[in-house]
């Protein structure tokens, strides 16, 4: 699944990863900060013209 950047993308990622974080014994609140960082990094790469391999 490919989604853009923004609130909807962050919400979908958090929804998908929060149960996985709990299963691994991680703090689910940490998921939010980690996802924000990953989305910002992806946005920066996209702004530079980087595209994922297909």
Tab-separated table of C-alpha atoms in Angstrom:
chain	number	residue	atom	x	y	z
A	1	UNK	CA	0.000	0.000	0.000
A	2	UNK	CA	1.347	3.406	-0.890
A	3	UNK	CA	0.063	6.579	0.714
A	4	UNK	CA	1.307	10.134	0.604
A	5	UNK	CA	2.669	12.186	3.431
A	6	UNK	CA	0.551	13.911	6.013
A	7	UNK	CA	-1.932	13.235	8.753
A	8	UNK	CA	-3.719	10.381	6.976
A	9	UNK	CA	-0.447	8.596	6.229
A	10	UNK	CA	0.723	9.014	9.812
A	11	UNK	CA	-2.575	7.719	11.191
A	12	UNK	CA	-2.503	4.642	8.941
A	13	UNK	CA	1.095	3.867	9.831
A	14	UNK	CA	0.436	4.311	13.556
A	15	UNK	CA	-2.642	2.088	13.334
A	16	UNK	CA	-0.619	-0.633	11.655
A	17	UNK	CA	2.451	-0.422	13.880
A	18	UNK	CA	0.988	0.123	17.345
A	19	UNK	CA	-0.082	-3.529	17.782
A	20	UNK	CA	3.329	-4.674	16.564
A	21	UNK	CA	5.045	-2.395	19.083
A	22	UNK	CA	2.926	-3.811	21.904
A	23	UNK	CA	3.677	-7.378	20.791
A	24	UNK	CA	7.402	-6.609	20.971
A	25	UNK	CA	7.082	-5.065	24.425
A	26	UNK	CA	7.716	-1.524	23.188
A	27	UNK	CA	5.970	1.610	24.381
A	28	UNK	CA	3.147	2.299	21.889
A	29	UNK	CA	3.546	6.028	22.544
A	30	UNK	CA	7.005	5.792	21.001
A	31	UNK	CA	5.428	4.661	17.739
A	32	UNK	CA	3.995	8.123	17.137
A	33	UNK	CA	7.350	9.895	17.371
A	34	UNK	CA	9.114	7.253	15.327
A	35	UNK	CA	6.516	7.374	12.573
A	36	UNK	CA	6.645	11.166	12.472
A	37	UNK	CA	10.407	11.003	12.021
A	38	UNK	CA	10.150	8.341	9.285
A	39	UNK	CA	7.480	10.281	7.398
A	40	UNK	CA	9.503	13.497	7.593
A	41	UNK	CA	12.561	11.659	6.321
A	42	UNK	CA	10.549	10.170	3.454
A	43	UNK	CA	9.177	13.595	2.604
A	44	UNK	CA	12.702	15.006	2.507
A	45	UNK	CA	13.851	12.206	0.188
A	46	UNK	CA	10.840	12.772	-2.081
A	47	UNK	CA	11.605	16.505	-2.245
A	48	UNK	CA	15.077	15.629	-3.529
A	49	UNK	CA	13.578	13.474	-6.270
A	50	UNK	CA	14.294	10.059	-4.737
A	51	UNK	CA	11.804	7.337	-5.634
A	52	UNK	CA	11.693	3.814	-4.233
A	53	UNK	CA	12.781	0.990	-6.527
A	54	UNK	CA	9.978	-0.910	-8.216
